[in-house]
Amino acid sequence: AALRADGRLLGSAWAHGSTWADALHRAVYQARDHVPPIRLSSLTTVELDFAYGVRPVPLSDRQREFANIHRGVRGLEIRYDTTTSRISPTEMIATNRSYWRQLDLFAEQLGIPTQALADADLCTFDAKQVLVTVQPSPYAVEMFRGNQLVQLSDVTPDAVAAFTRRMEDWLIRNVHADGRMTYKYWPSPGEESHSNNDIRQWMATIALTQTAIRRRDAELVALAGNNLRYNLAQFYRSNGELGLIEYHGKVKLGGVALAALAIVEHPNRSAFAHEEVALRRTVDHLWQPDGSFRTFYEPRDRNDNQNFYPGEALLLWSRLFEESRDEELLRRIMTSFQYYKVWHLANRNPAFVPWQTQAYAALSDPPNSGVARKWILEMNTWLLTIQRRSAPYPDLQGDFFASAHPEFGPSHAASTGVYLEGLSAAYHVAYATENPVYIAGLRNAICLGLRSALQLEFRDGTDLYYVRNRRAVAGALRTTPYNNAIRIDSVQHMLLAVHSILSADADGSLLHCNTLRD
């Protein structure tokens, strides 16, 4: 039992009993004994873990049994010499610590090296998790991994619209007075990280601008402009006629392209005309006659991240073509289309798909549009093979992870968000071509992805039970169900995805996800 006041831990205790009710009674009273009476009056929640199914973990099985996927579902018991420590699943979620970190802390407390725990008796156990809210009105909720499970039937037009609004509000709240936007936040200690990423900041600027336009809010347009100015002051510099986005000595094609796109999308675009022109010159400079892009301006010897940056540059060009109808620009886009189609088939990676999909889908009527549309649908059909339809735990359903391809990377809220951006663009294409097979497959994938997204949201008092600064957290997305770190691109990608999905669901049929069919 753990007693909390607005997320702050007051006291906790483990207790055995002849029945679960007896154990509950003993644990709550023992936990209460550690709390001064004056602080007990502030009690808001009681967090309960009813442990069962204890399993020894031999040394040879630790790597498998301590995999992150089990965090928050299974607890950990450590016995060494005369000392025993027991960590509940909900405590692991609240502290955001892995099994290995728990072993390190236990060893530190005993003043021994972690390696000495090779001889320790280690067990994992399952637990029924219950959160009892004491104030203002008492009620109890059964949890899974410190949260409530989201069902496919919970994905409805109204639910997604409300979800969108909460993410928008989080993004708005996290713009500081000087225009800076929070990059990363740790809910457990309630601290902002000092890390940053220029590309993700520019993507967030685009999401903020789109939010302002959708809400038709002049104050939000000004806020997005302030954020854009801040980012230019932090990252922009010129080299002759070229505009550069530099961070830690690197100038990336993706950063340059997305900064230009952020300017193009802002209603007060003319105020940044000089920077836009210079940034566009740099994108042109990095394009090669065979259709490929150099992905770094600095350092000159780097040309990696081909899965990301060329697609981001092509998305910029597609938006520019739609307004200019520049035939030379279109020729370059289609040359790159041919180059990167061949490149991708030789270097399959899911990260490639959403950016390239959005770039070609943004072209309303290019030559060979049927070829481009066919490629969009082929790419995204392949992408669906790495989406988890069934998973070891129900809260993982709908994310994107291929255990057979570790090189594709782990599941991540930002990945799910950007894949949904691409899938939504592909759905628009499938709908326009009236292809029922593709429409059904993409709709299923979007619904499953949104189920995963809603599962990751910090939404209410249940999953915020351990969070002290709820204003900094509510409406944001965890990295995974077992890692509560918040990063700006997790929200930004998902927000742009649901904006696109809602626009594709004019008749409401897409998001009635309880009617999915194979």
PDB file of C-alpha atoms in Angstrom, residues 159-377:
ATOM      1  CA  ALA A 159     -12.826  10.623 -28.129  1.00  0.00           C
ATOM      2  CA  VAL A 160     -10.248  11.498 -30.797  1.00  0.00           C
ATOM      3  CA  ALA A 161     -11.461  15.099 -30.991  1.00  0.00           C
ATOM      4  CA  ALA A 162     -11.124  15.468 -27.205  1.00  0.00           C
ATOM      5  CA  PHE A 163      -7.724  13.778 -27.322  1.00  0.00           C
ATOM      6  CA  THR A 164      -6.642  16.271 -29.979  1.00  0.00           C
ATOM      7  CA  ARG A 165      -7.751  19.220 -27.878  1.00  0.00           C
ATOM      8  CA  ARG A 166      -5.818  17.975 -24.835  1.00  0.00           C
ATOM      9  CA  MET A 167      -2.623  17.537 -26.859  1.00  0.00           C
ATOM     10  CA  GLU A 168      -3.052  20.998 -28.368  1.00  0.00           C
ATOM     11  CA  ASP A 169      -3.494  22.475 -24.894  1.00  0.00           C
ATOM     12  CA  TRP A 170      -0.332  20.714 -23.679  1.00  0.00           C
ATOM     13  CA  LEU A 171       1.653  22.087 -26.626  1.00  0.00           C
ATOM     14  CA  ILE A 172       0.364  25.614 -25.980  1.00  0.00           C
ATOM     15  CA  ARG A 173       1.131  25.439 -22.246  1.00  0.00           C
ATOM     16  CA  ASN A 174       4.690  24.367 -22.964  1.00  0.00           C
ATOM     17  CA  VAL A 175       5.637  27.486 -24.910  1.00  0.00           C
ATOM     18  CA  HIS A 176       7.571  29.719 -22.517  1.00  0.00           C
ATOM     19  CA  ALA A 177       7.421  33.516 -22.374  1.00  0.00           C
ATOM     20  CA  ASP A 178      10.519  33.887 -24.567  1.00  0.00           C
ATOM     21  CA  GLY A 179       9.124  31.516 -27.207  1.00  0.00           C
ATOM     22  CA  ARG A 180      11.101  28.461 -26.183  1.00  0.00           C
ATOM     23  CA  MET A 181       9.210  25.182 -26.177  1.00  0.00           C
ATOM     24  CA  THR A 182       9.848  22.418 -23.647  1.00  0.00           C
ATOM     25  CA  TYR A 183      11.708  19.594 -25.356  1.00  0.00           C
ATOM     26  CA  LYS A 184      11.685  16.795 -22.787  1.00  0.00           C
ATOM     27  CA  TYR A 185      10.127  16.343 -19.347  1.00  0.00           C
ATOM     28  CA  TRP A 186      10.512  13.689 -16.652  1.00  0.00           C
ATOM     29  CA  PRO A 187       7.143  13.263 -14.857  1.00  0.00           C
ATOM     30  CA  SER A 188       8.487  11.139 -11.980  1.00  0.00           C
ATOM     31  CA  PRO A 189      10.882  13.720 -10.485  1.00  0.00           C
ATOM     32  CA  GLY A 190       8.948  16.585 -12.058  1.00  0.00           C
ATOM     33  CA  GLU A 191      11.954  17.950 -13.937  1.00  0.00           C
ATOM     34  CA  GLU A 192      12.657  19.288 -17.395  1.00  0.00           C
ATOM     35  CA  SER A 193      15.533  17.661 -19.260  1.00  0.00           C
ATOM     36  CA  HIS A 194      18.403  19.807 -20.563  1.00  0.00           C
ATOM     37  CA  SER A 195      18.556  17.877 -23.860  1.00  0.00           C
ATOM     38  CA  ASN A 196      17.258  19.302 -27.132  1.00  0.00           C
ATOM     39  CA  ASN A 197      16.867  18.551 -30.841  1.00  0.00           C
ATOM     40  CA  ASP A 198      16.578  21.176 -33.552  1.00  0.00           C
ATOM     41  CA  ILE A 199      14.567  19.106 -36.041  1.00  0.00           C
ATOM     42  CA  ARG A 200      11.961  18.117 -33.448  1.00  0.00           C
ATOM     43  CA  GLN A 201      11.644  21.731 -32.340  1.00  0.00           C
ATOM     44  CA  TRP A 202      10.846  22.821 -35.903  1.00  0.00           C
ATOM     45  CA  MET A 203       8.270  20.059 -36.265  1.00  0.00           C
ATOM     46  CA  ALA A 204       6.651  21.262 -33.049  1.00  0.00           C
ATOM     47  CA  THR A 205       6.513  24.794 -34.458  1.00  0.00           C
ATOM     48  CA  ILE A 206       4.606  23.423 -37.460  1.00  0.00           C
ATOM     49  CA  ALA A 207       2.166  21.616 -35.138  1.00  0.00           C
ATOM     50  CA  LEU A 208       1.667  24.766 -33.065  1.00  0.00           C
ATOM     51  CA  THR A 209       0.999  26.857 -36.176  1.00  0.00           C
ATOM     52  CA  GLN A 210      -1.448  24.287 -37.507  1.00  0.00           C
ATOM     53  CA  THR A 211      -3.244  24.310 -34.139  1.00  0.00           C
ATOM     54  CA  ALA A 212      -3.529  28.106 -34.236  1.00  0.00           C
ATOM     55  CA  ILE A 213      -4.955  28.018 -37.768  1.00  0.00           C
ATOM     56  CA  ARG A 214      -7.426  25.237 -36.936  1.00  0.00           C
ATOM     57  CA  ARG A 215      -8.649  27.164 -33.904  1.00  0.00           C
ATOM     58  CA  ARG A 216      -8.739  30.458 -35.836  1.00  0.00           C
ATOM     59  CA  ASP A 217      -7.066  32.088 -32.857  1.00  0.00           C
ATOM     60  CA  ALA A 218      -5.005  35.219 -33.524  1.00  0.00           C
ATOM     61  CA  GLU A 219      -3.295  34.991 -30.144  1.00  0.00           C
ATOM     62  CA  LEU A 220      -2.135  31.455 -30.911  1.00  0.00           C
ATOM     63  CA  VAL A 221      -0.887  32.585 -34.325  1.00  0.00           C
ATOM     64  CA  ALA A 222       1.195  35.194 -32.515  1.00  0.00           C
ATOM     65  CA  LEU A 223       2.394  32.557 -30.029  1.00  0.00           C
ATOM     66  CA  ALA A 224       3.503  30.309 -32.897  1.00  0.00           C
ATOM     67  CA  GLY A 225       5.274  33.286 -34.449  1.00  0.00           C
ATOM     68  CA  ASN A 226       7.097  33.943 -31.187  1.00  0.00           C
ATOM     69  CA  ASN A 227       8.161  30.310 -31.068  1.00  0.00           C
ATOM     70  CA  LEU A 228       9.343  30.508 -34.690  1.00  0.00           C
ATOM     71  CA  ARG A 229      11.407  33.631 -33.933  1.00  0.00           C
ATOM     72  CA  TYR A 230      12.959  31.957 -30.910  1.00  0.00           C
ATOM     73  CA  ASN A 231      14.002  28.943 -32.961  1.00  0.00           C
ATOM     74  CA  LEU A 232      15.484  31.145 -35.664  1.00  0.00           C
ATOM     75  CA  ALA A 233      17.466  33.031 -33.037  1.00  0.00           C
ATOM     76  CA  GLN A 234      18.749  29.771 -31.584  1.00  0.00           C
ATOM     77  CA  PHE A 235      19.478  27.755 -34.713  1.00  0.00           C
ATOM     78  CA  TYR A 236      19.612  29.952 -37.821  1.00  0.00           C
ATOM     79  CA  ARG A 237      22.774  31.372 -39.376  1.00  0.00           C
ATOM     80  CA  SER A 238      23.763  32.293 -42.914  1.00  0.00           C
ATOM     81  CA  ASN A 239      26.722  31.360 -45.072  1.00  0.00           C
ATOM     82  CA  GLY A 240      26.699  33.695 -48.023  1.00  0.00           C
ATOM     83  CA  GLU A 241      23.343  33.217 -49.733  1.00  0.00           C
ATOM     84  CA  LEU A 242      22.641  29.939 -47.927  1.00  0.00           C
ATOM     85  CA  GLY A 243      20.508  29.734 -44.805  1.00  0.00           C
ATOM     86  CA  LEU A 244      21.616  27.107 -42.275  1.00  0.00           C
ATOM     87  CA  ILE A 245      20.052  25.495 -39.220  1.00  0.00           C
ATOM     88  CA  GLU A 246      22.933  24.588 -36.962  1.00  0.00           C
ATOM     89  CA  TYR A 247      22.916  22.665 -33.697  1.00  0.00           C
ATOM     90  CA  HIS A 248      26.027  21.287 -32.015  1.00  0.00           C
ATOM     91  CA  GLY A 249      28.095  21.928 -35.121  1.00  0.00           C
ATOM     92  CA  LYS A 250      25.777  20.010 -37.450  1.00  0.00           C
ATOM     93  CA  VAL A 251      23.691  21.362 -40.318  1.00  0.00           C
ATOM     94  CA  LYS A 252      21.181  18.720 -41.427  1.00  0.00           C
ATOM     95  CA  LEU A 253      19.037  18.716 -44.538  1.00  0.00           C
ATOM     96  CA  GLY A 254      16.038  17.817 -42.371  1.00  0.00           C
ATOM     97  CA  GLY A 255      16.535  20.774 -40.051  1.00  0.00           C
ATOM     98  CA  VAL A 256      16.881  23.209 -42.952  1.00  0.00           C
ATOM     99  CA  ALA A 257      13.839  21.825 -44.785  1.00  0.00           C
ATOM    100  CA  LEU A 258      11.564  21.750 -41.750  1.00  0.00           C
ATOM    101  CA  ALA A 259      12.574  25.258 -40.690  1.00  0.00           C
ATOM    102  CA  ALA A 260      11.629  26.467 -44.170  1.00  0.00           C
ATOM    103  CA  LEU A 261       8.354  24.524 -43.964  1.00  0.00           C
ATOM    104  CA  ALA A 262       7.590  26.088 -40.570  1.00  0.00           C
ATOM    105  CA  ILE A 263       7.927  29.519 -42.181  1.00  0.00           C
ATOM    106  CA  VAL A 264       5.848  28.536 -45.240  1.00  0.00           C
ATOM    107  CA  GLU A 265       3.010  27.315 -43.016  1.00  0.00           C
ATOM    108  CA  HIS A 266       2.871  30.412 -40.775  1.00  0.00           C
ATOM    109  CA  PRO A 267       0.202  33.029 -41.619  1.00  0.00           C
ATOM    110  CA  ASN A 268       2.784  35.804 -41.139  1.00  0.00           C
ATOM    111  CA  ARG A 269       5.164  34.120 -43.565  1.00  0.00           C
ATOM    112  CA  SER A 270       6.293  37.395 -45.182  1.00  0.00           C
ATOM    113  CA  ALA A 271       7.977  38.478 -41.919  1.00  0.00           C
ATOM    114  CA  PHE A 272      10.474  35.646 -42.407  1.00  0.00           C
ATOM    115  CA  ALA A 273      10.902  35.968 -46.187  1.00  0.00           C
ATOM    116  CA  HIS A 274      14.689  36.479 -46.067  1.00  0.00           C
ATOM    117  CA  GLU A 275      15.251  33.336 -44.004  1.00  0.00           C
ATOM    118  CA  GLU A 276      12.815  31.303 -46.107  1.00  0.00           C
ATOM    119  CA  VAL A 277      14.579  32.126 -49.363  1.00  0.00           C
ATOM    120  CA  ALA A 278      18.007  31.351 -47.896  1.00  0.00           C
ATOM    121  CA  LEU A 279      16.870  28.046 -46.399  1.00  0.00           C
ATOM    122  CA  ARG A 280      15.277  27.002 -49.683  1.00  0.00           C
ATOM    123  CA  ARG A 281      18.561  27.750 -51.467  1.00  0.00           C
ATOM    124  CA  THR A 282      20.312  25.321 -49.120  1.00  0.00           C
ATOM    125  CA  VAL A 283      17.820  22.545 -49.866  1.00  0.00           C
ATOM    126  CA  ASP A 284      18.381  23.181 -53.579  1.00  0.00           C
ATOM    127  CA  HIS A 285      22.145  23.124 -52.988  1.00  0.00           C
ATOM    128  CA  LEU A 286      21.968  19.684 -51.333  1.00  0.00           C
ATOM    129  CA  TRP A 287      19.911  18.116 -54.123  1.00  0.00           C
ATOM    130  CA  GLN A 288      21.840  16.048 -56.688  1.00  0.00           C
ATOM    131  CA  PRO A 289      21.049  15.587 -60.413  1.00  0.00           C
ATOM    132  CA  ASP A 290      20.355  11.849 -59.946  1.00  0.00           C
ATOM    133  CA  GLY A 291      17.521  12.718 -57.526  1.00  0.00           C
ATOM    134  CA  SER A 292      19.371  11.993 -54.305  1.00  0.00           C
ATOM    135  CA  PHE A 293      20.078  14.487 -51.523  1.00  0.00           C
ATOM    136  CA  ARG A 294      23.203  15.150 -49.549  1.00  0.00           C
ATOM    137  CA  THR A 295      21.800  14.889 -46.035  1.00  0.00           C
ATOM    138  CA  PHE A 296      24.378  17.061 -44.242  1.00  0.00           C
ATOM    139  CA  TYR A 297      25.797  20.440 -45.149  1.00  0.00           C
ATOM    140  CA  GLU A 298      28.091  20.099 -42.137  1.00  0.00           C
ATOM    141  CA  PRO A 299      29.947  17.869 -41.503  1.00  0.00           C
ATOM    142  CA  ARG A 300      30.627  17.457 -45.217  1.00  0.00           C
ATOM    143  CA  ASP A 301      31.608  13.790 -44.911  1.00  0.00           C
ATOM    144  CA  ARG A 302      28.228  12.664 -43.536  1.00  0.00           C
ATOM    145  CA  ASN A 303      25.447  11.438 -45.801  1.00  0.00           C
ATOM    146  CA  ASP A 304      23.366   9.188 -43.522  1.00  0.00           C
ATOM    147  CA  ASN A 305      19.770   9.515 -42.291  1.00  0.00           C
ATOM    148  CA  GLN A 306      18.541   8.950 -45.848  1.00  0.00           C
ATOM    149  CA  ASN A 307      15.367   7.423 -44.399  1.00  0.00           C
ATOM    150  CA  PHE A 308      14.357  10.759 -42.876  1.00  0.00           C
ATOM    151  CA  TYR A 309      15.835  13.939 -44.316  1.00  0.00           C
ATOM    152  CA  PRO A 310      15.120  13.524 -48.061  1.00  0.00           C
ATOM    153  CA  GLY A 311      11.448  12.861 -47.318  1.00  0.00           C
ATOM    154  CA  GLU A 312      11.296  15.998 -45.166  1.00  0.00           C
ATOM    155  CA  ALA A 313      12.877  18.019 -47.981  1.00  0.00           C
ATOM    156  CA  LEU A 314      10.470  16.546 -50.540  1.00  0.00           C
ATOM    157  CA  LEU A 315       7.529  17.431 -48.306  1.00  0.00           C
ATOM    158  CA  LEU A 316       8.703  21.049 -48.359  1.00  0.00           C
ATOM    159  CA  TRP A 317       9.041  20.964 -52.132  1.00  0.00           C
ATOM    160  CA  SER A 318       5.591  19.419 -52.562  1.00  0.00           C
ATOM    161  CA  ARG A 319       4.014  22.214 -50.527  1.00  0.00           C
ATOM    162  CA  LEU A 320       5.915  24.789 -52.573  1.00  0.00           C
ATOM    163  CA  PHE A 321       4.863  23.177 -55.860  1.00  0.00           C
ATOM    164  CA  GLU A 322       1.219  23.219 -54.843  1.00  0.00           C
ATOM    165  CA  GLU A 323       1.348  27.010 -54.597  1.00  0.00           C
ATOM    166  CA  SER A 324       3.757  27.782 -57.467  1.00  0.00           C
ATOM    167  CA  ARG A 325       3.104  25.001 -60.028  1.00  0.00           C
ATOM    168  CA  ASP A 326       6.813  25.367 -60.901  1.00  0.00           C
ATOM    169  CA  GLU A 327       7.564  22.748 -63.578  1.00  0.00           C
ATOM    170  CA  GLU A 328      11.278  22.620 -62.783  1.00  0.00           C
ATOM    171  CA  LEU A 329      10.517  21.957 -59.124  1.00  0.00           C
ATOM    172  CA  LEU A 330       8.124  19.202 -60.117  1.00  0.00           C
ATOM    173  CA  ARG A 331      10.785  17.659 -62.359  1.00  0.00           C
ATOM    174  CA  ARG A 332      13.156  17.530 -59.398  1.00  0.00           C
ATOM    175  CA  ILE A 333      10.511  15.973 -57.158  1.00  0.00           C
ATOM    176  CA  MET A 334       9.734  13.233 -59.671  1.00  0.00           C
ATOM    177  CA  THR A 335      13.439  12.568 -60.283  1.00  0.00           C
ATOM    178  CA  SER A 336      13.820  12.061 -56.541  1.00  0.00           C
ATOM    179  CA  PHE A 337      10.711   9.881 -56.540  1.00  0.00           C
ATOM    180  CA  GLN A 338      12.353   7.484 -58.984  1.00  0.00           C
ATOM    181  CA  TYR A 339      15.674   7.517 -57.144  1.00  0.00           C
ATOM    182  CA  TYR A 340      14.284   6.906 -53.661  1.00  0.00           C
ATOM    183  CA  LYS A 341      11.823   4.244 -54.749  1.00  0.00           C
ATOM    184  CA  VAL A 342      14.750   2.130 -55.930  1.00  0.00           C
ATOM    185  CA  TRP A 343      16.798   3.090 -52.869  1.00  0.00           C
ATOM    186  CA  HIS A 344      14.055   2.079 -50.434  1.00  0.00           C
ATOM    187  CA  LEU A 345      13.454  -1.301 -52.027  1.00  0.00           C
ATOM    188  CA  ALA A 346      17.156  -2.033 -51.508  1.00  0.00           C
ATOM    189  CA  ASN A 347      17.197  -0.587 -47.965  1.00  0.00           C
ATOM    190  CA  ARG A 348      13.803  -1.347 -46.465  1.00  0.00           C
ATOM    191  CA  ASN A 349      13.116   0.625 -43.278  1.00  0.00           C
ATOM    192  CA  PRO A 350       9.767   1.803 -41.877  1.00  0.00           C
ATOM    193  CA  ALA A 351      11.164   5.242 -41.010  1.00  0.00           C
ATOM    194  CA  PHE A 352      11.322   6.013 -44.737  1.00  0.00           C
ATOM    195  CA  VAL A 353       7.621   5.476 -45.382  1.00  0.00           C
ATOM    196  CA  PRO A 354       5.709   8.308 -43.641  1.00  0.00           C
ATOM    197  CA  TRP A 355       7.840  11.203 -44.896  1.00  0.00           C
ATOM    198  CA  GLN A 356       7.908  10.030 -48.500  1.00  0.00           C
ATOM    199  CA  THR A 357       4.194   9.212 -48.318  1.00  0.00           C
ATOM    200  CA  GLN A 358       3.288  12.714 -47.150  1.00  0.00           C
ATOM    201  CA  ALA A 359       5.509  14.293 -49.777  1.00  0.00           C
ATOM    202  CA  TYR A 360       3.883  12.548 -52.740  1.00  0.00           C
ATOM    203  CA  ALA A 361       0.362  12.632 -51.298  1.00  0.00           C
ATOM    204  CA  ALA A 362       0.643  16.429 -51.045  1.00  0.00           C
ATOM    205  CA  LEU A 363       0.884  16.657 -54.840  1.00  0.00           C
ATOM    206  CA  SER A 364      -2.664  17.073 -56.079  1.00  0.00           C
ATOM    207  CA  ASP A 365      -2.123  16.358 -59.777  1.00  0.00           C
ATOM    208  CA  PRO A 366       1.452  15.488 -60.781  1.00  0.00           C
ATOM    209  CA  PRO A 367       2.396  13.687 -63.997  1.00  0.00           C
ATOM    210  CA  ASN A 368       2.336   9.945 -63.483  1.00  0.00           C
ATOM    211  CA  SER A 369       0.139  10.508 -60.414  1.00  0.00           C
ATOM    212  CA  GLY A 370      -1.135   6.952 -60.710  1.00  0.00           C
ATOM    213  CA  VAL A 371       2.432   5.672 -60.302  1.00  0.00           C
ATOM    214  CA  ALA A 372       2.996   7.828 -57.224  1.00  0.00           C
ATOM    215  CA  ARG A 373      -0.304   6.759 -55.678  1.00  0.00           C
ATOM    216  CA  LYS A 374       0.431   3.103 -56.321  1.00  0.00           C
ATOM    217  CA  TRP A 375       3.818   3.509 -54.614  1.00  0.00           C
ATOM    218  CA  ILE A 376       2.203   5.209 -51.615  1.00  0.00           C
ATOM    219  CA  LEU A 377      -0.178   2.294 -51.148  1.00  0.00           C
TER     220      LEU A 377
END
